Amino acid sequence: MTELVVLAVDDERPALDELDFLLRRRDEVAEVIGAGDATAALRILTDRRVDAIFLDINMPGLSGLELAAVLRSYARPPAVVFVTAHDDKAVDAFEVGAVDYLLKPLREERLAQAI
């Protein structure tokens, strides 16, 4: 079984904590790194290789969609899964290379499918 290093990014602390908790429960996930915004995520990504990023869309400053667009320029970009309360950005998400699009509140079985 593959053990994934995952970056979770959400500007709302309770949502980030829940995502972190749910990801850590998955056997496929070896490590979860948290970031409170896209800029912090970029700083982490300069030092660490991650397999997947679970990313909120609407955040102050750099949005999740903008971050995903930047990641596409990486030689080996992480898989991007959007985790959002907004169902109206799915087309935009897939246009920037998302592999999945999860709606809040998260359901464990849906998260398992994304992983």
XYZ file of C-alpha atoms in Angstrom:
115
model
C 0.000 0.000 0.000
C 1.258 3.436 -0.897
C 1.807 5.800 1.997
C 1.072 9.352 0.973
C 2.434 12.635 2.250
C -0.502 15.041 2.108
C -0.722 18.821 2.423
C -4.047 20.123 3.744
C -4.782 23.809 3.082
C -7.721 25.766 4.514
C -7.943 29.250 5.993
C -10.690 28.237 8.423
C -9.068 26.521 11.399
C -12.007 24.213 12.279
C -12.199 23.009 8.667
C -8.428 22.449 8.549
C -8.544 20.540 11.833
C -11.364 18.310 10.568
C -9.584 17.626 7.292
C -6.364 16.830 9.168
C -8.240 14.460 11.500
C -9.998 12.625 8.658
C -6.848 12.298 6.558
C -4.846 10.913 9.492
C -7.438 8.160 9.939
C -6.653 6.791 6.467
C -4.101 3.975 6.294
C -2.877 5.265 2.925
C -1.785 8.560 4.498
C 1.616 8.511 6.195
C 1.840 12.219 7.032
C -0.409 15.274 6.970
C 1.064 18.762 6.832
C -1.305 21.665 7.470
C -1.272 25.191 6.051
C -3.640 28.066 6.799
C -3.420 29.684 3.359
C -2.033 29.218 -0.127
C 1.071 31.324 0.518
C 2.014 29.134 3.492
C 1.395 26.090 1.299
C 3.821 27.415 -1.331
C 6.468 27.937 1.358
C 6.023 24.335 2.488
C 6.192 23.076 -1.084
C 9.575 24.746 -1.620
C 11.020 22.527 1.137
C 8.904 19.373 0.965
C 7.651 17.027 -1.699
C 4.047 16.026 -1.176
C 2.011 13.466 -3.053
C -1.329 15.243 -2.796
C -2.761 18.557 -1.714
C -6.280 18.865 -0.303
C -7.120 22.468 -0.971
C -9.878 24.928 -0.155
C -10.871 27.213 -3.018
C -11.942 30.476 -1.371
C -9.113 31.855 0.745
C -7.833 35.369 1.300
C -4.896 36.344 -0.872
C -3.955 33.596 -3.295
C -7.012 31.402 -3.923
C -6.934 27.642 -4.143
C -7.570 27.838 -7.880
C -4.628 30.194 -8.311
C -2.384 27.903 -6.255
C -3.429 24.893 -8.343
C -2.547 26.829 -11.502
C 0.935 27.519 -10.097
C 1.383 23.849 -9.195
C 0.787 22.832 -12.812
C 4.159 24.375 -13.669
C 6.003 22.029 -11.275
C 8.021 19.220 -12.857
C 6.173 16.718 -10.616
C 3.089 18.476 -9.284
C 1.147 16.911 -6.421
C -2.331 15.606 -7.104
C -4.865 18.337 -6.276
C -8.151 17.589 -4.546
C -10.359 20.571 -3.846
C -12.321 20.597 -0.592
C -14.875 23.387 -0.586
C -18.342 24.431 0.500
C -19.012 25.888 -2.961
C -20.376 23.647 -5.683
C -20.108 26.305 -8.400
C -16.341 26.087 -9.012
C -16.028 22.463 -10.130
C -15.467 23.262 -13.806
C -12.767 25.785 -12.883
C -11.168 23.230 -10.562
C -10.898 20.567 -13.233
C -9.548 23.125 -15.702
C -6.534 23.640 -13.403
C -5.913 19.913 -13.116
C -7.868 18.795 -10.059
C -8.238 15.046 -9.669
C -11.296 15.379 -7.438
C -13.695 17.908 -5.935
C -15.126 17.292 -2.462
C -17.913 19.284 -0.863
C -18.002 20.295 2.789
C -19.081 18.945 5.129
C -16.742 16.096 4.289
C -17.990 12.540 4.309
C -15.396 9.914 5.188
C -16.461 7.561 2.409
C -16.134 10.346 -0.181
C -12.692 11.268 1.155
C -11.684 7.602 0.887
C -12.688 7.608 -2.778
C -10.562 10.687 -3.435
C -7.516 9.144 -1.790
